[in-house]
Amino acid sequence: MIYLSKSLTKLIGELKKLPGVGEKTALRLALHLLKSPANGTALAESLREVQNSVRFCSTCYAITEDDPCYICSGSRDATAICVVEEPQDLMAIERSGAFKGRYHVLHGALSPLNGVMPGNLRINQLLERLRGGMVKEVLLATNFSVEGEATALYLTKLIKPLGIKLTRLAYGIPLGSDLEYVDTATVQKAVEGRNIL
Amino acid sequence: MRENRCEAVVLAVLDYGEADKIITFFTREHGKIKCIARNAKNSRRRFGGVLELFARLRLQIVLREGLSRLQGADVVTIFPHIREDLSKIGYAGYACELSDRMLPEAQANVRLYRLLVSYLEQLDSFPCSADDRRFFEVNLLNVTGYRPALEICPNCGAELVSAPLLRYLPTQSGISCGCCRQAGREISPLTVSLLNAALQSGRFGAIRFPGTLLDEAGGILDSIIASHLNRPLHSLSFLQEALLVEGY
């Protein structure tokens, strides 16, 4: 598409690189920023600030401004580590408030077909933390996809010999859902993992 | 647009945009097709966690040239026991990627579909073994038309299984008797006879390759498969890593 201004075309080109943003959405966003310069300036400042200050924690590899992050440097239980695939998974568990330990972000999951191998993930860094001898429990909170399961199985093989208690997130029926609409695989897993009352 | 119903195995899944997925299916009725599943990440009711690698599904699709549209999917099985074992995930991923790469688009191949489903069922029900992988490979080469000549020497016409020595040279018409060829890897007639038996038995678990014969059969099949692929399979490195960590 041809636009009247070179800089506008450049901005649209940059916005189009964002996930889920196509040509039309990029044009709409660019025109909106053009109409309200204050918003545009604030957005530019925020982007600059984020790029300058946000990094990965050198201990758990979560997104942070201070290294180590507030979870690793605080008074959280250092004997339990929850292993997640991505920083957004850490945020989901933190929102629940159910886990009081620390985290380790792998930044991906093993993928047989996409060529994501152990060397592409932060697995060695996790093992280094575990060899420190402080950790008593590792909670594997990778996704319940084939990739997530493969990662959990791989980690199990590596961590088991260290004599650390290994746990996995439970499968289950989502709260408030009707059993008849839940997929059979989830129902099967929920029945297998039933609890004694 | 008319909706089609068919049965399929998921060969590959690719996230697309915010919530869509592009899935490569191997359908029994239409062969390999690519489908877009709109809003697949959010719609638990339509796709409810079933669009998973090597799951066997019943699909409702609108067939189109290029990218078809997935309307709905019901699970036949997700092969739950494969997902509980790293080596089995490795073998199943390898079988899916190999089928994906060897199949042309939109050409039904019911024999290969049955072979892939049988292999996944075998992996789901029994401990995984390298023999089953070789059984799958030789049968896949057979049904896709890439099988090497295993009966007679292509040069002199002698029966291979009764020759005292055989040689295999990947670049020259496969396996020959030792009288016709001096170069190439030496292989035992028993290996060829077992590969023939694997083609005729039609049942996983029926053929076992003892020790060195398994290595020989593996060497032949690996080089034939590699010669038909333009780049190595990702899943093969994963399988090797999985077998290593499992202590095989």
Coordinates of C-alpha atoms in Angstrom, one line a residue:
Chain A
M1 CA 0.0 0.0 0.0
I2 CA 1.3 3.5 -0.8
Y3 CA 1.0 6.2 1.9
L4 CA 1.5 10.0 1.7
S5 CA 4.3 10.1 4.2
K6 CA 7.5 8.2 4.4
S7 CA 7.6 8.3 8.2
L8 CA 4.0 7.1 8.4
T9 CA 4.8 4.2 6.1
K10 CA 7.8 3.3 8.3
L11 CA 5.7 3.4 11.5
I12 CA 3.1 1.2 9.9
G13 CA 5.8 -1.2 8.8
E14 CA 7.1 -1.4 12.4
L15 CA 3.6 -1.9 13.9
K16 CA 2.9 -4.7 11.4
K17 CA 5.8 -6.7 12.9
L18 CA 3.8 -7.1 16.2
P19 CA 2.0 -10.4 16.7
G20 CA -1.6 -10.3 15.5
V21 CA -1.3 -6.9 13.7
G22 CA -2.0 -6.7 10.0
E23 CA -1.8 -3.9 7.5
K24 CA -5.2 -2.4 8.3
T25 CA -4.8 -2.6 12.1
A26 CA -1.3 -1.1 11.8
L27 CA -2.7 1.8 9.7
R28 CA -5.5 2.4 12.3
L29 CA -3.0 2.4 15.2
A30 CA -0.6 4.7 13.4
L31 CA -3.4 7.2 12.6
H32 CA -4.5 7.1 16.2
L33 CA -1.0 7.9 17.4
L34 CA -0.8 10.7 14.9
K35 CA -4.1 12.2 16.1
S36 CA -3.1 12.1 19.8
P37 CA 0.7 13.1 20.0
A38 CA 0.7 12.8 23.8
N39 CA -0.2 9.1 23.6
G40 CA 2.5 8.5 21.0
T41 CA 5.2 10.2 23.1
A42 CA 4.2 8.3 26.2
L43 CA 4.3 5.0 24.2
A44 CA 7.7 5.8 22.8
E45 CA 9.0 6.6 26.3
S46 CA 7.6 3.4 27.7
L47 CA 9.2 1.4 24.9
R48 CA 12.6 3.0 25.5
E49 CA 12.3 2.5 29.3
V50 CA 11.4 -1.1 28.9
Q51 CA 14.3 -1.8 26.5
N52 CA 16.7 -0.1 28.8
S53 CA 15.6 -1.5 32.1
V54 CA 14.0 -4.9 31.6
R55 CA 16.2 -8.0 31.5
F56 CA 16.1 -11.6 32.6
C57 CA 16.9 -12.5 36.2
S58 CA 20.3 -14.3 36.2
T59 CA 18.9 -16.9 38.7
C60 CA 15.4 -17.8 37.5
Y61 CA 15.3 -16.1 34.0
A62 CA 12.1 -14.4 34.7
I63 CA 11.5 -10.9 33.3
T64 CA 12.8 -8.3 35.8
E65 CA 14.2 -4.8 36.3
D66 CA 16.4 -5.7 39.2
D67 CA 18.8 -8.6 39.1
P68 CA 18.1 -10.9 41.0
C69 CA 14.3 -10.5 40.7
Y70 CA 12.1 -9.7 43.7
I71 CA 11.1 -13.4 43.9
C72 CA 14.7 -14.7 44.0
S73 CA 16.0 -12.0 46.3
G74 CA 13.0 -12.0 48.7
S75 CA 12.0 -14.2 51.5
R76 CA 10.1 -16.8 49.4
D77 CA 10.7 -20.5 50.1
A78 CA 14.0 -21.4 48.5
T79 CA 13.5 -25.1 48.9
A80 CA 10.8 -25.3 46.2
I81 CA 11.2 -24.4 42.6
C82 CA 8.4 -24.3 40.0
V83 CA 9.6 -24.9 36.5
V84 CA 7.6 -23.1 33.7
E85 CA 8.0 -22.7 30.0
E86 CA 7.5 -19.0 29.6
P87 CA 7.4 -15.8 31.7
Q88 CA 3.6 -15.6 31.2
D89 CA 3.2 -19.0 32.8
L90 CA 5.0 -17.7 35.9
M91 CA 2.6 -14.7 35.9
A92 CA -0.4 -17.1 35.7
I93 CA 0.8 -19.1 38.8
E94 CA 1.7 -15.9 40.7
R95 CA -1.9 -14.6 40.0
S96 CA -3.3 -17.7 41.7
G97 CA -1.2 -17.1 44.8
A98 CA -1.1 -20.8 45.4
F99 CA 2.7 -21.3 45.1
K100 CA 5.0 -19.8 47.7
G101 CA 8.3 -21.0 46.4
R102 CA 10.6 -19.7 43.6
Y103 CA 10.6 -20.2 39.9
H104 CA 12.7 -21.2 36.9
V105 CA 11.7 -20.2 33.4
L106 CA 12.9 -22.5 30.6
H107 CA 12.0 -20.1 27.7
G108 CA 10.4 -22.8 25.6
A109 CA 9.7 -26.5 25.5
L110 CA 11.3 -29.4 23.8
S111 CA 9.7 -29.9 20.4
P112 CA 10.3 -33.1 18.4
L113 CA 9.2 -31.6 15.1
N114 CA 10.5 -28.0 15.4
G115 CA 14.0 -29.0 16.4
V116 CA 13.9 -27.4 19.9
M117 CA 16.5 -29.4 21.8
P118 CA 17.6 -29.3 25.5
G119 CA 20.5 -27.0 24.5
N120 CA 18.0 -24.4 23.4
L121 CA 16.4 -24.2 26.8
R122 CA 17.7 -23.1 30.3
I123 CA 18.0 -26.7 31.5
N124 CA 21.7 -26.6 32.4
Q125 CA 21.1 -23.5 34.5
L126 CA 18.2 -25.3 36.3
L127 CA 20.5 -28.3 37.1
E128 CA 23.2 -26.0 38.4
R129 CA 20.6 -24.5 40.8
L130 CA 19.5 -27.9 41.9
R131 CA 23.1 -29.1 42.5
G132 CA 23.4 -26.3 45.0
G133 CA 21.7 -28.7 47.5
M134 CA 19.2 -26.2 48.9
V135 CA 16.2 -27.3 46.8
K136 CA 13.9 -30.1 48.2
E137 CA 11.0 -30.0 45.7
V138 CA 10.7 -29.2 42.0
L139 CA 7.2 -28.6 40.6
L140 CA 7.1 -29.2 36.9
A141 CA 4.5 -26.8 35.5
T142 CA 5.1 -27.1 31.8
N143 CA 2.1 -27.1 29.5
F144 CA -0.1 -30.2 28.9
S145 CA 0.8 -30.3 25.2
V146 CA 3.0 -33.0 23.7
E147 CA 5.9 -30.5 23.9
G148 CA 5.2 -29.7 27.6
E149 CA 4.9 -33.4 28.5
A150 CA 8.2 -34.2 26.6
T151 CA 9.9 -31.5 28.6
A152 CA 8.5 -32.7 31.9
L153 CA 9.6 -36.3 31.1
Y154 CA 13.1 -35.2 30.1
L155 CA 13.5 -33.1 33.2
T156 CA 12.2 -36.0 35.3
K157 CA 15.0 -38.2 33.9
L158 CA 17.7 -35.6 34.8
I159 CA 16.3 -34.5 38.2
K160 CA 15.3 -37.9 39.7
P161 CA 18.9 -39.1 40.2
L162 CA 19.6 -36.0 42.3
G163 CA 17.2 -37.3 45.0
I164 CA 14.9 -34.2 44.9
K165 CA 11.1 -34.6 45.3
L166 CA 9.5 -34.1 41.9
T167 CA 5.9 -33.1 41.4
R168 CA 3.7 -32.3 38.4
L169 CA 0.7 -29.9 38.1
A170 CA -2.6 -31.9 38.4
Y171 CA -4.9 -32.5 35.4
G172 CA -8.5 -31.6 35.9
I173 CA -11.9 -30.3 35.0
P174 CA -12.0 -26.4 34.9
L175 CA -14.0 -24.8 37.7
G176 CA -17.6 -24.1 36.8
S177 CA -17.6 -26.2 33.6
D178 CA -20.1 -28.9 32.7
L179 CA -18.7 -32.4 32.5
E180 CA -20.5 -33.1 29.3
Y181 CA -18.6 -30.4 27.4
V182 CA -15.1 -31.3 28.7
D183 CA -13.0 -33.3 26.2
T184 CA -12.6 -37.0 26.8
A185 CA -8.8 -36.8 27.3
T186 CA -9.2 -34.4 30.2
V187 CA -12.0 -36.4 31.7
Q188 CA -9.9 -39.6 31.4
K189 CA -7.0 -37.9 33.2
A190 CA -9.3 -36.4 35.9
V191 CA -10.7 -39.9 36.6
E192 CA -7.2 -41.4 36.7
G193 CA -6.0 -38.7 39.2
R194 CA -9.1 -38.8 41.4
N195 CA -8.7 -38.0 45.1
I196 CA -9.8 -39.9 48.2
L197 CA -12.1 -37.8 50.3
Chain B
M1 CA -19.2 -24.7 0.7
R2 CA -19.8 -28.4 1.5
E3 CA -18.6 -29.8 4.8
N4 CA -16.6 -33.0 4.6
R5 CA -16.2 -35.5 7.4
C6 CA -13.0 -37.6 7.6
E7 CA -10.6 -39.3 9.9
A8 CA -7.1 -38.1 10.4
V9 CA -3.8 -38.1 12.3
V10 CA -2.2 -34.8 13.3
L11 CA 1.2 -34.6 11.7
A12 CA 2.2 -31.0 12.6
V13 CA 0.7 -28.0 14.4
L14 CA 1.8 -24.4 13.9
D15 CA 0.5 -21.4 15.9
Y16 CA -0.8 -18.7 13.6
G17 CA -1.6 -15.2 14.7
E18 CA -3.1 -14.6 18.0
A19 CA -5.4 -17.6 18.4
D20 CA -5.4 -19.6 15.1
K21 CA -3.5 -22.7 14.3
I22 CA -2.4 -24.3 11.0
I23 CA -2.5 -28.0 11.3
T24 CA -1.1 -30.6 8.9
F25 CA -3.4 -33.7 8.9
F26 CA -2.9 -37.0 7.3
T27 CA -6.5 -37.9 6.4
R28 CA -7.6 -41.4 5.4
E29 CA -9.9 -40.1 2.7
H30 CA -7.9 -37.1 1.2
G31 CA -4.3 -37.8 2.1
K32 CA -2.2 -34.9 3.5
I33 CA -4.0 -31.6 3.9
K34 CA -3.3 -28.4 5.7
C35 CA -6.2 -26.8 7.6
I36 CA -6.6 -23.5 9.4
A37 CA -8.4 -23.7 12.7
R38 CA -9.8 -20.3 13.5
N39 CA -9.7 -19.3 17.2
A40 CA -8.3 -22.7 18.1
K41 CA -6.5 -21.6 21.1
N42 CA -9.5 -20.0 22.7
S43 CA -12.4 -22.3 21.6
R44 CA -12.4 -25.1 24.1
R45 CA -15.8 -26.2 23.0
R46 CA -14.9 -26.7 19.3
F47 CA -11.4 -28.1 19.6
G48 CA -11.1 -28.8 23.3
G49 CA -7.4 -29.6 23.5
V50 CA -7.6 -32.2 20.8
L51 CA -5.4 -30.5 18.2
E52 CA -2.3 -32.2 19.5
L53 CA 0.6 -33.9 17.7
F54 CA -0.2 -37.5 16.6
A55 CA -3.8 -37.4 17.9
R56 CA -6.3 -39.5 15.9
L57 CA -9.4 -37.4 15.2
R58 CA -12.7 -37.3 13.3
L59 CA -12.8 -34.0 11.5
Q60 CA -15.4 -31.7 10.0
I61 CA -13.6 -29.7 7.3
V62 CA -14.4 -27.5 4.3
L63 CA -11.9 -28.6 1.7
R64 CA -10.2 -25.9 -0.4
E65 CA -7.2 -25.8 -2.6
G66 CA -4.2 -24.8 -0.4
L67 CA -5.5 -24.2 3.0
S68 CA -8.8 -26.0 4.1
R69 CA -10.9 -24.8 7.0
L70 CA -11.3 -26.9 10.1
Q71 CA -14.9 -26.6 11.5
G72 CA -14.7 -29.1 14.3
A73 CA -12.8 -32.1 15.6
D74 CA -13.7 -35.1 17.8
V75 CA -11.0 -37.2 19.4
V76 CA -10.7 -40.9 18.6
T77 CA -7.6 -41.2 20.7
I78 CA -4.7 -39.0 21.8
F79 CA -2.6 -42.1 22.4
P80 CA -2.2 -41.3 26.1
H81 CA 0.5 -43.8 26.8
I82 CA 2.8 -42.4 24.1
R83 CA 2.6 -39.1 26.0
E84 CA 3.9 -40.7 29.2
D85 CA 7.2 -41.9 27.7
L86 CA 9.9 -39.8 26.2
S87 CA 11.2 -42.4 23.8
K88 CA 7.7 -43.1 22.6
I89 CA 7.2 -39.4 21.9
G90 CA 10.5 -39.5 20.0
Y91 CA 9.4 -42.5 17.9
A92 CA 5.9 -41.1 17.3
G93 CA 7.2 -37.7 16.3
Y94 CA 9.7 -39.3 13.9
A95 CA 6.9 -41.4 12.3
C96 CA 4.7 -38.3 11.9
E97 CA 7.5 -36.1 10.5
L98 CA 8.7 -38.9 8.1
S99 CA 5.1 -39.4 6.8
D100 CA 4.7 -35.7 6.4
R101 CA 7.9 -35.4 4.4
M102 CA 7.4 -38.5 2.2
L103 CA 3.7 -37.7 1.3
P104 CA 2.6 -35.5 -1.5
E105 CA -0.3 -33.1 -0.7
A106 CA -3.9 -34.2 -1.2
Q107 CA -3.3 -37.7 -2.5
A108 CA -5.0 -40.4 -0.5
N109 CA -2.8 -43.3 0.6
V110 CA -5.0 -45.6 2.8
R111 CA -2.2 -48.2 3.2
L112 CA 0.2 -45.6 4.7
Y113 CA -2.6 -44.2 6.8
R114 CA -3.3 -47.7 8.2
L115 CA 0.5 -48.3 8.7
L116 CA 0.9 -45.0 10.7
V117 CA -2.1 -45.6 12.8
S118 CA -1.0 -49.2 13.5
Y119 CA 2.5 -47.9 14.5
L120 CA 1.0 -45.3 16.9
E121 CA -1.3 -48.1 18.4
Q122 CA 1.8 -50.3 18.8
L123 CA 3.7 -47.6 20.6
D124 CA 0.7 -46.8 22.8
S125 CA 0.2 -50.4 23.8
F126 CA 3.7 -52.0 24.0
P127 CA 7.2 -51.0 25.0
C128 CA 8.9 -49.2 22.1
S129 CA 11.6 -51.0 20.1
A130 CA 14.0 -50.2 17.3
D131 CA 12.6 -53.2 15.4
D132 CA 9.2 -51.6 15.2
R133 CA 10.8 -48.4 13.8
R134 CA 12.6 -50.4 11.1
F135 CA 9.3 -52.3 10.4
F136 CA 7.5 -49.0 9.9
E137 CA 10.3 -47.6 7.7
V138 CA 10.5 -50.5 5.3
N139 CA 6.7 -50.6 4.9
L140 CA 6.5 -46.8 4.5
L141 CA 9.1 -47.1 1.7
N142 CA 7.0 -49.9 0.2
V143 CA 3.7 -48.1 0.2
T144 CA 5.2 -44.8 -1.1
G145 CA 7.0 -46.5 -4.0
Y146 CA 10.6 -46.1 -2.8
R147 CA 11.3 -49.7 -1.7
P148 CA 14.7 -51.0 -2.8
A149 CA 14.8 -54.3 -4.7
L150 CA 15.0 -57.0 -2.0
E151 CA 14.3 -60.2 -4.1
I152 CA 16.9 -60.3 -6.9
C153 CA 20.2 -58.8 -7.8
P154 CA 19.5 -55.9 -10.3
N155 CA 22.7 -56.8 -12.2
C156 CA 22.6 -60.6 -12.7
G157 CA 19.1 -61.6 -11.5
A158 CA 20.4 -64.0 -8.8
E159 CA 18.1 -64.5 -5.8
L160 CA 19.5 -62.2 -3.0
V161 CA 18.6 -64.4 0.0
S162 CA 20.5 -67.4 -1.4
A163 CA 23.7 -65.4 -2.3
P164 CA 26.6 -66.0 0.1
L165 CA 27.4 -62.3 0.4
L166 CA 25.5 -59.1 -0.4
R167 CA 26.7 -55.5 -0.8
Y168 CA 24.9 -52.3 -0.4
L169 CA 25.9 -49.1 -2.2
P170 CA 23.4 -46.2 -1.7
T171 CA 24.4 -44.5 -5.0
Q172 CA 24.0 -47.5 -7.2
S173 CA 20.6 -49.3 -7.4
G174 CA 20.7 -50.6 -3.8
I175 CA 21.5 -54.2 -2.9
S176 CA 23.6 -56.4 -5.2
C177 CA 25.1 -59.9 -4.8
G178 CA 28.8 -60.0 -3.9
C179 CA 29.7 -61.4 -7.4
C180 CA 28.4 -58.3 -9.2
R181 CA 29.8 -55.7 -6.9
Q182 CA 33.1 -55.4 -5.1
A183 CA 32.5 -52.0 -3.5
G184 CA 29.9 -51.0 -0.9
R185 CA 28.9 -52.1 2.6
E186 CA 28.8 -55.9 3.2
I187 CA 25.4 -57.1 4.4
S188 CA 24.1 -60.5 5.4
P189 CA 21.4 -62.2 3.3
L190 CA 19.6 -62.8 6.5
T191 CA 19.0 -59.0 6.9
V192 CA 17.5 -58.9 3.4
S193 CA 15.3 -61.9 4.3
L194 CA 14.1 -60.2 7.5
L195 CA 13.3 -57.0 5.6
N196 CA 11.3 -59.1 3.1
A197 CA 9.5 -60.8 6.0
A198 CA 8.7 -57.4 7.5
L199 CA 7.0 -56.5 4.2
Q200 CA 5.0 -59.6 4.1
S201 CA 4.0 -60.0 7.8
G202 CA 1.8 -56.9 8.0
R203 CA 1.9 -56.9 11.8
F204 CA 4.0 -55.0 14.2
G205 CA 6.0 -57.1 16.7
A206 CA 6.0 -60.1 14.3
I207 CA 9.6 -59.5 13.1
R208 CA 12.6 -59.1 15.4
F209 CA 16.1 -58.2 14.0
P210 CA 18.8 -59.8 16.1
G211 CA 21.8 -57.6 17.2
T212 CA 24.0 -56.8 14.2
L213 CA 21.2 -57.5 11.7
L214 CA 19.2 -54.6 13.2
D215 CA 22.2 -52.3 12.7
E216 CA 22.6 -53.5 9.1
A217 CA 18.9 -53.0 8.3
G218 CA 19.0 -49.6 10.0
G219 CA 22.0 -48.5 8.0
I220 CA 20.3 -49.5 4.7
L221 CA 16.9 -47.9 5.6
D222 CA 18.5 -44.7 7.0
S223 CA 20.5 -44.1 3.8
I224 CA 17.5 -44.8 1.5
I225 CA 15.3 -42.4 3.5
A226 CA 18.0 -39.7 3.6
S227 CA 18.4 -40.0 -0.2
H228 CA 14.7 -39.1 -0.6
L229 CA 14.7 -36.1 1.8
N230 CA 16.3 -32.7 1.0
R231 CA 17.1 -31.9 4.6
P232 CA 17.5 -34.0 7.8
L233 CA 14.5 -34.6 10.0
H234 CA 14.3 -32.6 13.2
S235 CA 12.6 -35.4 15.0
L236 CA 15.6 -37.7 14.4
S237 CA 17.9 -35.6 16.6
F238 CA 15.1 -35.5 19.3
L239 CA 14.7 -39.3 19.1
Q240 CA 18.5 -39.8 19.5
E241 CA 18.5 -37.5 22.6
A242 CA 15.4 -39.2 24.0
L243 CA 17.0 -42.7 23.6
L244 CA 20.2 -41.4 25.2
V245 CA 18.5 -40.0 28.3
E246 CA 16.3 -43.1 28.6
G247 CA 19.5 -45.2 28.6
Y248 CA 18.9 -47.2 25.4

